[in-house]
XYZ file of C-alpha atoms in Angstrom:
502
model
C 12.337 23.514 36.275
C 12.586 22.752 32.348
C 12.948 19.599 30.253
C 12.921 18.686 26.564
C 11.781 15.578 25.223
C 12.197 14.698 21.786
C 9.246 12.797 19.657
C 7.707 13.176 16.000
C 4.514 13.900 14.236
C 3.212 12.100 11.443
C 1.957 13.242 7.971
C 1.510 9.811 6.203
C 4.756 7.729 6.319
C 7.024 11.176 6.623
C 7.942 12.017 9.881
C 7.902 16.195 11.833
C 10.502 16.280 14.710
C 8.662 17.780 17.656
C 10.074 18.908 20.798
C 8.144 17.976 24.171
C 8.730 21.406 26.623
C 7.831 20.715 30.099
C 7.886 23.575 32.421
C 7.047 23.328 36.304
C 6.817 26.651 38.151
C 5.176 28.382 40.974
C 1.246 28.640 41.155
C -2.227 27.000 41.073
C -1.737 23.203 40.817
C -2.806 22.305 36.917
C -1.241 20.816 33.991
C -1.988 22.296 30.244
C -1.023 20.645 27.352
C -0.589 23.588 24.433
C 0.612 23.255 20.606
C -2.146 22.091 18.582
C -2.877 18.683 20.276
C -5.487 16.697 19.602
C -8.378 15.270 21.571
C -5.922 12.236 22.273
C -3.101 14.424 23.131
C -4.950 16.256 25.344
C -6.301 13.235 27.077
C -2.670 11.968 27.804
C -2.417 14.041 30.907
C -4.653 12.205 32.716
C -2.890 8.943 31.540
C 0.248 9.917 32.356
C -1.000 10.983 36.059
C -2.572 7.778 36.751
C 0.574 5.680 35.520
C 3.012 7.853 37.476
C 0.516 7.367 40.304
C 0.770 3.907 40.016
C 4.667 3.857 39.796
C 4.876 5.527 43.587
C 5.757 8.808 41.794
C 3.301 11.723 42.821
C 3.348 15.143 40.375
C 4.101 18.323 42.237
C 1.451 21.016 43.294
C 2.634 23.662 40.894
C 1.595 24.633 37.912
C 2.955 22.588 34.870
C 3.017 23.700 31.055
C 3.572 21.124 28.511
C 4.199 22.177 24.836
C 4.468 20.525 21.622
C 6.345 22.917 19.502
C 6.772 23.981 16.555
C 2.850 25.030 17.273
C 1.618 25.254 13.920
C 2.054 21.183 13.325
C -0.856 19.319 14.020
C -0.239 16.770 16.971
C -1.748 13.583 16.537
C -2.177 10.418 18.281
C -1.644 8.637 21.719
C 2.487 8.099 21.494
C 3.108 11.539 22.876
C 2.360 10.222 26.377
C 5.376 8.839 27.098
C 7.540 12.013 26.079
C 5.227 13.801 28.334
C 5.902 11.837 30.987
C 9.396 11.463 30.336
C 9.425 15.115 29.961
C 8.163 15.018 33.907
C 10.206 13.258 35.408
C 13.249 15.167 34.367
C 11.583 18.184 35.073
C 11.283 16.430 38.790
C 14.741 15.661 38.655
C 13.985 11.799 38.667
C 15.678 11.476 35.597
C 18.871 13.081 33.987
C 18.436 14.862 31.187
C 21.625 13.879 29.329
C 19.902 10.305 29.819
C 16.833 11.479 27.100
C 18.986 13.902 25.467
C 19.473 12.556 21.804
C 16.781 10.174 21.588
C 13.231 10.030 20.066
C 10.554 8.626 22.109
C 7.214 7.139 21.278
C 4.774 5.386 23.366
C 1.411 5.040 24.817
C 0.977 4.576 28.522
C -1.626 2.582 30.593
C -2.869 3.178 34.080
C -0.953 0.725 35.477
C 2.498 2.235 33.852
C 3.041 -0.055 31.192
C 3.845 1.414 27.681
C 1.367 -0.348 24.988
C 2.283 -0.039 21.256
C 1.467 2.388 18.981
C 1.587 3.466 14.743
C 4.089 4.651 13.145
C 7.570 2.694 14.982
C 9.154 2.313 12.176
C 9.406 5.241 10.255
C 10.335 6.709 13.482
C 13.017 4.862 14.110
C 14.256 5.947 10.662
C 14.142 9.277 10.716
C 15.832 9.343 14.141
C 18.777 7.131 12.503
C 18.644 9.888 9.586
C 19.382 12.137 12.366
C 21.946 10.358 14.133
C 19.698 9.778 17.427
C 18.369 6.822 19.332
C 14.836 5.760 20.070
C 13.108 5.323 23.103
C 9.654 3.056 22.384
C 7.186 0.116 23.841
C 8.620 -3.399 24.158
C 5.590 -4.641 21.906
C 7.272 -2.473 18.802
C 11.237 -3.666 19.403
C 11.651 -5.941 16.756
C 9.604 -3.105 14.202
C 12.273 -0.438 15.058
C 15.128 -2.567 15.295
C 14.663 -2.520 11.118
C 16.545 0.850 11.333
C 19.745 0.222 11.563
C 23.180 1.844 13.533
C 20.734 3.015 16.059
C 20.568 1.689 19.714
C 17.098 1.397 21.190
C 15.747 1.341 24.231
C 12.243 -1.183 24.013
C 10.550 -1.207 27.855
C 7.598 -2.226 28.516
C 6.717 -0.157 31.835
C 7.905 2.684 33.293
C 9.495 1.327 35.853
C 11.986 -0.709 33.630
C 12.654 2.220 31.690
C 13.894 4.480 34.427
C 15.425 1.485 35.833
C 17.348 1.216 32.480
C 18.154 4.878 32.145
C 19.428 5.126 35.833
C 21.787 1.605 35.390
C 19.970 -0.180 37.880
C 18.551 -2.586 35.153
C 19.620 -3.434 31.455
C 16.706 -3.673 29.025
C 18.140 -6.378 26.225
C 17.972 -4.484 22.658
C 15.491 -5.778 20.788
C 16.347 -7.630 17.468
C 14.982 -7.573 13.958
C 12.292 -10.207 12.522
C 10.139 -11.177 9.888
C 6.366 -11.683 9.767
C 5.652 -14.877 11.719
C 2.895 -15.779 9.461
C 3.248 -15.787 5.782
C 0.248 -15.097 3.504
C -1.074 -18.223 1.541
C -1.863 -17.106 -2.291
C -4.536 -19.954 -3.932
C -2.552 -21.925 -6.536
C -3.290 -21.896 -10.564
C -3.790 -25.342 -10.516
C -6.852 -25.011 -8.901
C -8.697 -23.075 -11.986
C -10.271 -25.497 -14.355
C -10.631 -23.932 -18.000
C -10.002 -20.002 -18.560
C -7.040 -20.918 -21.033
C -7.238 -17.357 -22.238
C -7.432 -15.866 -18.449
C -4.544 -18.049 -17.149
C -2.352 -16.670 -20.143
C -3.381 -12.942 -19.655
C -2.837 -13.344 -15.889
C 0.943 -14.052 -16.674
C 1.225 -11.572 -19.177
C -0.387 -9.457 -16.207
C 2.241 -10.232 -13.930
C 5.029 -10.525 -16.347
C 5.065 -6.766 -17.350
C 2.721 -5.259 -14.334
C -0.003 -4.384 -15.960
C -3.683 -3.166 -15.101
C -6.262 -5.950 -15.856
C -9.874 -6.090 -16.326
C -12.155 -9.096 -16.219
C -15.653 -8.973 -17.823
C -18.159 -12.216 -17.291
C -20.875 -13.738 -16.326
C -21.313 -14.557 -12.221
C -18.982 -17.956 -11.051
C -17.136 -17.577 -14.141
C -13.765 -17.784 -12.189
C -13.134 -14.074 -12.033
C -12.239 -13.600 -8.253
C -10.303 -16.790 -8.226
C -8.132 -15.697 -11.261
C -7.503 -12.248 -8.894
C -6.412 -13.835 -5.738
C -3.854 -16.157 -7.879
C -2.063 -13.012 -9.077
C 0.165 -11.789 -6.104
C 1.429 -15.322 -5.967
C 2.795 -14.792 -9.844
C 4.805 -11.486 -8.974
C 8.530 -11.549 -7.777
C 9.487 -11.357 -4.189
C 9.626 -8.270 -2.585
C 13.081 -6.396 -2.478
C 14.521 -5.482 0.622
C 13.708 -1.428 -0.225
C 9.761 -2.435 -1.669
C 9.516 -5.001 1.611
C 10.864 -2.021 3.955
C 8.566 0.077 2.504
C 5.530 -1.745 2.557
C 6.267 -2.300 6.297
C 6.334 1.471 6.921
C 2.870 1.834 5.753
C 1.302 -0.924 7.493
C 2.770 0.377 10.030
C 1.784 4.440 10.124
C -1.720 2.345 9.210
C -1.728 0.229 12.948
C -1.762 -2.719 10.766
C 1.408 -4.545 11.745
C 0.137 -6.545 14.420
C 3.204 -8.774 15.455
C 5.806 -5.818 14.163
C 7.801 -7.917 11.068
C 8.947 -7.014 8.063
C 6.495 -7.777 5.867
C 7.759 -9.982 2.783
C 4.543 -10.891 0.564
C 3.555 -8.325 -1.819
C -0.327 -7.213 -0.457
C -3.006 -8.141 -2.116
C -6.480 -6.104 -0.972
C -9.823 -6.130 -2.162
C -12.237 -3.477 -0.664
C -15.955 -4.332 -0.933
C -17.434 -1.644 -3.348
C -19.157 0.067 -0.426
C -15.967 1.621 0.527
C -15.831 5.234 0.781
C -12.894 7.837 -1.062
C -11.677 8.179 2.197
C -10.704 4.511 2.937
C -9.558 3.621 -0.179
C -7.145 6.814 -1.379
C -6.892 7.636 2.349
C -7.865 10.197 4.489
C -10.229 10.692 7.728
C -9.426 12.728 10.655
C -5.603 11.364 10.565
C -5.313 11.117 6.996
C -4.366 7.472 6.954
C -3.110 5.415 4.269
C -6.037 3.782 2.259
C -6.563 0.702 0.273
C -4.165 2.056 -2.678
C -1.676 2.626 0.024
C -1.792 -0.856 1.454
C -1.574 -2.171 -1.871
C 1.810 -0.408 -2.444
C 3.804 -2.791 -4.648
C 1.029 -5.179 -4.421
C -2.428 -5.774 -6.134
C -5.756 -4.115 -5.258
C -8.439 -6.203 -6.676
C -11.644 -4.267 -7.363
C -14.731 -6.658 -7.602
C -18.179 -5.822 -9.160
C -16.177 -2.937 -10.512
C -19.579 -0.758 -11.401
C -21.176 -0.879 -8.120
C -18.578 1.579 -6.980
C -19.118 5.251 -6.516
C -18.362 6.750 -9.722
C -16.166 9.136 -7.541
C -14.808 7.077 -5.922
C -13.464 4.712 -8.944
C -12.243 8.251 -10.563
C -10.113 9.016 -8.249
C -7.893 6.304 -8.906
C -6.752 7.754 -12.282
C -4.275 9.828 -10.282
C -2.535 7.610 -8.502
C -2.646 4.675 -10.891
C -0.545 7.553 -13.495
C 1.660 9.025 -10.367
C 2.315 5.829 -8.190
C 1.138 8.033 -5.371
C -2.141 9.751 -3.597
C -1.678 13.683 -2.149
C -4.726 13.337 0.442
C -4.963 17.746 0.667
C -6.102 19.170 3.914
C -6.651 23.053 4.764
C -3.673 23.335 6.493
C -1.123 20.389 5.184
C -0.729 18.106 2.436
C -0.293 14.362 2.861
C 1.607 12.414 0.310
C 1.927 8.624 0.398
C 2.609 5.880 -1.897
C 0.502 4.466 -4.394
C 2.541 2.066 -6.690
C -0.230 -0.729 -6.902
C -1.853 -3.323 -9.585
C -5.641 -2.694 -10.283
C -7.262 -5.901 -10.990
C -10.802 -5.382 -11.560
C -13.910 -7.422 -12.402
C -17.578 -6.755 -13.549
C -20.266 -8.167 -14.901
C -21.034 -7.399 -18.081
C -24.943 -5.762 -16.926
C -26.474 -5.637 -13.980
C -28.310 -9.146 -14.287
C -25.183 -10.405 -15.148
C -25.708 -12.901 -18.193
C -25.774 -10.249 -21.089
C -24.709 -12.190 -24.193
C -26.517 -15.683 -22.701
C -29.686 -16.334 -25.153
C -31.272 -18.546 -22.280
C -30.860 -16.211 -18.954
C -30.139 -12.682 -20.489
C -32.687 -10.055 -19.451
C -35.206 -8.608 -21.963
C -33.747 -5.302 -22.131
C -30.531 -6.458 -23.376
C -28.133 -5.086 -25.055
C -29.591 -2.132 -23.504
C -29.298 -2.773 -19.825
C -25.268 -3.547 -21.041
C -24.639 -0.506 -21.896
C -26.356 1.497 -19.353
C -24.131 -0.832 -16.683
C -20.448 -0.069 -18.467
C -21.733 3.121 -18.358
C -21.327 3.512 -14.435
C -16.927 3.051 -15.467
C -16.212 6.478 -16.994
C -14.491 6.076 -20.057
C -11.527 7.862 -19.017
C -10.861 5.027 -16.301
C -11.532 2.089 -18.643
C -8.445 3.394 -20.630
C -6.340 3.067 -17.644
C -6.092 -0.749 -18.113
C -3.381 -2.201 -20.081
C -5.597 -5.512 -19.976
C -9.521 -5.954 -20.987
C -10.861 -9.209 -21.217
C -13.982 -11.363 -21.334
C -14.028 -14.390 -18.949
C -16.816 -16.840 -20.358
C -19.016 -18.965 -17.943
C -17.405 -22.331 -17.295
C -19.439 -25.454 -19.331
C -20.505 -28.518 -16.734
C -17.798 -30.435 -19.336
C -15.088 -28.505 -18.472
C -16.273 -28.384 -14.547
C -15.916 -32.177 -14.276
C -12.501 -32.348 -16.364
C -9.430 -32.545 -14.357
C -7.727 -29.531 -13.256
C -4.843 -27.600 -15.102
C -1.539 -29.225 -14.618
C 0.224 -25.792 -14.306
C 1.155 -24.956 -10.771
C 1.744 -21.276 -9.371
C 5.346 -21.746 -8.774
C 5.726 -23.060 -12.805
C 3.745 -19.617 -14.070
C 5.792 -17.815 -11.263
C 9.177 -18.834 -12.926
C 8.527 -17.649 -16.200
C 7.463 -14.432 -14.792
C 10.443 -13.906 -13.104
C 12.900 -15.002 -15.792
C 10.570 -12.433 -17.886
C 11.182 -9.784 -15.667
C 15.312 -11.032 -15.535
C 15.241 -10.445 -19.423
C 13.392 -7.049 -19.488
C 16.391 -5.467 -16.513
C 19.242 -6.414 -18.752
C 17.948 -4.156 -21.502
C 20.311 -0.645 -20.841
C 17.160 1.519 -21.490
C 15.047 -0.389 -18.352
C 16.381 -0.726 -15.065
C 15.886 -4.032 -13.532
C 12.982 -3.424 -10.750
C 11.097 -1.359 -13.600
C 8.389 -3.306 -14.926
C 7.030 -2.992 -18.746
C 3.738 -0.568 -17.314
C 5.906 1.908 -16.037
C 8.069 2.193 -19.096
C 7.642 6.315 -20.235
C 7.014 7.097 -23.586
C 10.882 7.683 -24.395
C 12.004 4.693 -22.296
C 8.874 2.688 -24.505
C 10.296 3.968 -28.257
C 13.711 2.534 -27.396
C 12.375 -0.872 -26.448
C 10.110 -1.443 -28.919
C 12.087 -2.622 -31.701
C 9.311 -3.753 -34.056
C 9.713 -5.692 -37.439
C 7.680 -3.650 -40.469
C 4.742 -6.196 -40.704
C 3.978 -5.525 -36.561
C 4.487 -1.522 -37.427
C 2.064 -1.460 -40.262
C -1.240 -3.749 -38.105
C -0.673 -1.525 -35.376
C -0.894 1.532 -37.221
C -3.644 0.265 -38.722
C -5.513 -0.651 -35.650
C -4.834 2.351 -33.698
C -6.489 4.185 -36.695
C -9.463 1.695 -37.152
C -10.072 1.581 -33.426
C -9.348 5.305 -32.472
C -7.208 4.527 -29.646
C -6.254 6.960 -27.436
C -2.683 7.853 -27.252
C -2.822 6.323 -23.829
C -4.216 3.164 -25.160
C -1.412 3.474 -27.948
C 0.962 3.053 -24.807
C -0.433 -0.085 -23.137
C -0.690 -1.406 -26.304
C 3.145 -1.215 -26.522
C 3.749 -2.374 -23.510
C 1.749 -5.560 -23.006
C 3.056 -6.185 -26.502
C 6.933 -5.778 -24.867
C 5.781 -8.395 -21.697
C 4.451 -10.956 -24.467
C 7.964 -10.948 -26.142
C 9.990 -10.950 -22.376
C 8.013 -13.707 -21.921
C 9.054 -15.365 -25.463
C 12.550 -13.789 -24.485
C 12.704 -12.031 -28.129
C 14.396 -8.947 -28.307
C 12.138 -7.566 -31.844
C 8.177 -7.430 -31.993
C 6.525 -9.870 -34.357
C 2.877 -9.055 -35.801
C 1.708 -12.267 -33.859
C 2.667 -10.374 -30.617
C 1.062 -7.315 -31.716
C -2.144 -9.007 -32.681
C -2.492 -10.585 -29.268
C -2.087 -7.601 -27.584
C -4.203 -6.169 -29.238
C -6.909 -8.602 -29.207
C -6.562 -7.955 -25.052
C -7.881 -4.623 -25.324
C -11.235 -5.685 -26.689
C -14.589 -5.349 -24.829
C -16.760 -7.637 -26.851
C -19.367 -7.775 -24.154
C -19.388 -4.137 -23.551
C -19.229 -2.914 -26.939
């Protein structure tokens, strides 16, 4: 007796097909699980008796083989049990197998027969509509795979609905699409008081989605300016919002399985490891870079991270993606993110202050900017210093400038930089290449000749050279003027100083 069950394997949000090969024949009662399962694979078998056991159904006394081909492909994770046990039962002739035949099925069972959610839904239910098949998966991750569209899915919850459904005796109701029920709440800009110069390099920030780095004292405002960022940026397309799904998702983040339409905003501690935040471990999940896809990843007390750790960033923030490389496979996910990164400016944190700095300043300064390698300071399009707030300013009233007002300009920013021929409209001013850059930058002769001259004076790398380009294009998007004028040069230039760290 033979069945075949179809299922995937995961390597980050790219799906393996795998084929679930059941075989029941003569011999010593015992059931092996073969193909390069792992410790939760090979655990299913005893899941997968108990639940049948608890369904009435009883496995024969023979000797079953179950194998996960092709055998070279790492098997991961508990949403092979129900293929297994699918695999089973049409071995045992409970179930057809024209009634599995072209679908792909992912689930996790419990003792008691029900099928509990697992990672990774979504892209699943892509790749099988790639494919032309259906999907078989638990109840809990319906309105996740119901994203993936022209496909009919089957979304039970036990085992005993599912063969219900598959034998006609019962009709499980498709499942149907939905957002996230809870939308994230981003702090609003009118909260800041002061930071004039902050507030204005935040929308630049988010006008042309570019790399920023804050430098002050402790309770200067430098978090709060970070969390009011994502709440500056456009929407989410449908492709960036499908996307972003697809990693939460591989991740076992989504916990109520909706689209996700808020553009992430995360911000490890500075503890984390390389593992969690390019990815990696013994499944090679998605990290903090990954979650940030198309969002912001907001690195506070930037120099109490790993040096390592902060280095390998300089990949990903130049790709828009992280290769995590294991001995026997590579995983590749996305990495499309915007840093947003604060320090002090030493490790006391009032360098520059005549009445709190330390006694081995300017020393102790450079010593802590020393702990950034140089080579990921350049990586910032944006480098300024936020100065402590005076008790004046703390008992003015707040800015009048709400989120939704800085949000608008943004976007009507971003609406001026997509009708230029050489940009396309969901490109934003950091990810213009050099060639793209040379056609945009239509500069008047005074705004040529200061930042030739600075460039020189300054020694500026060609990277540097770049940024200072582009934050110098999101200025003028933001003035809606198609030519560079020396003022806009000189401001963006003047955001690539590090007065504090110098």
């Amino acid at each position: 007796m033979h069945a075949l069950i179809q299922t995937v394997a995961f390597r980050g949000i790219d799906t393996i097909p795998v084929n679930v090969q059941v075989h029941i024949a003569n011999g010593l009662p015992a059931i092996a699980v073969v193909g390069l399962a792992d410790k939760a694979v090979a655990e299913s078998r005893e899941r997968v008796w108990a639940a049948l056991s608890s369904i009435g159904l009883a496995l024969p006394p023979k000797r079953i083989a179950v194998n996960l081909a092709p055998a070279d492909v790492l098997k991961e994770g508990a949403h092979f049990d129900l293929p297994i046990a699918l695999g089973l039962l049409v071995a045992m002739g409970v179930v057809p197998q024209d009634a599995v035949a072209d679908r792909v099925v992912l689930g996790e069972l419990a003792l008691d027969g029900s099928i509990q959610a697992v990672s990774g839904i979504l892209p699943a239910a892509i790749a099988a509509a790639a494919a032309e098949q259906h999907l078989i998966c638990p109840a809990a991750c319906g309105a996740e795979a119901a994203w993936a569209a022209g496909i009919d899915i089957i979304a039970a919850a036990d085992l005993v609905s599912l063969l219900n459904h598959l034998k006609g005796v019962q009709i499980l109701t498709p499942p149907q699409a939905k957002y996230r029920s809870a939308m994230p709440h981003y702090p609003d800009m009118k909260d800041l008081k002061g930071q004039d110069t902050a507030r204005r390099v935040l929308e630049i920030a988010a006008a042309g989605g570019h790399n920023l780095l804050m430098v002050g004292p402790p309770g200067a405002g430098k978090s709060m300016l970070a969390a009011r960022l994502a709440g500056l940026l456009p929407a989410l397309s449908a492709a960036e919002a499908l996307q972003v799904t697809m990693l939460h998702s591989v991740a076992g983040r989504l916990v109520d399985g909706g689209l996700i339409q808020a553009r992430p905003f995360r911000e490890p501690h500075h503890s984390a490891s390389m593992a969690a935040l390019v990815g990696g471990g013994p499944r090679a999940r998605p990290g903090e870079i990954s979650l940030a896809h198309n969002g912001v990843l907001f690195l506070d007390e930037l120099a109490e991270f790993a040096r390592p750790v902060l280095d390998s960033l300089r990949q990903p923030l130049e790709t828009g993606q992280i290769v995590v490389a294991r001995a026997n496979h590579n995983v590749t996910n996305p990495a499309r993110f915007q840093l947003v990164a604060a320090m002090n400016p030493c490790r006391c944190g009032y360098l520059g202050d005549p009445s709190r700095a330390c006694g081995s300043a300017p020393a102790c300064g450079r010593k802590y900017a020393a702990r950034v390698s140089g080579p990921m300071i350049d990586r910032f399009d944006l480098i300024i210093e936020v100065p402590e707030v005076t008790p004046a300013t703390l008992f003015s009233p707040a800015a009048s400038e709400t989120t939704a007002v800085i949000a608008r300009r943004v976007e009507a920013a971003r609406a001026y930089a997509g009708l230029r021929p050489q940009q396309a409209a969901d490109c934003a001013n950091a990810r213009l290449q050099p060639d793209q850059l040379a056609e945009v930058m239509i500069c008047d002769d005074d705004a040529t000749l200061l930042l030739q001259t600075a460039i020189e004076q300054s020694r500026l790398s060609a990277r540097a050279y770049h940024k200072v380009q582009r934050v110098a294009r999101s200025i003028a998007d933001l003035k809606a003027e198609p030519t560079i004028s020396r003022a806009t040069i000189a401001e963006a230039l003047a955001y690539r100083a590090m007065p504090l760290l110098a």
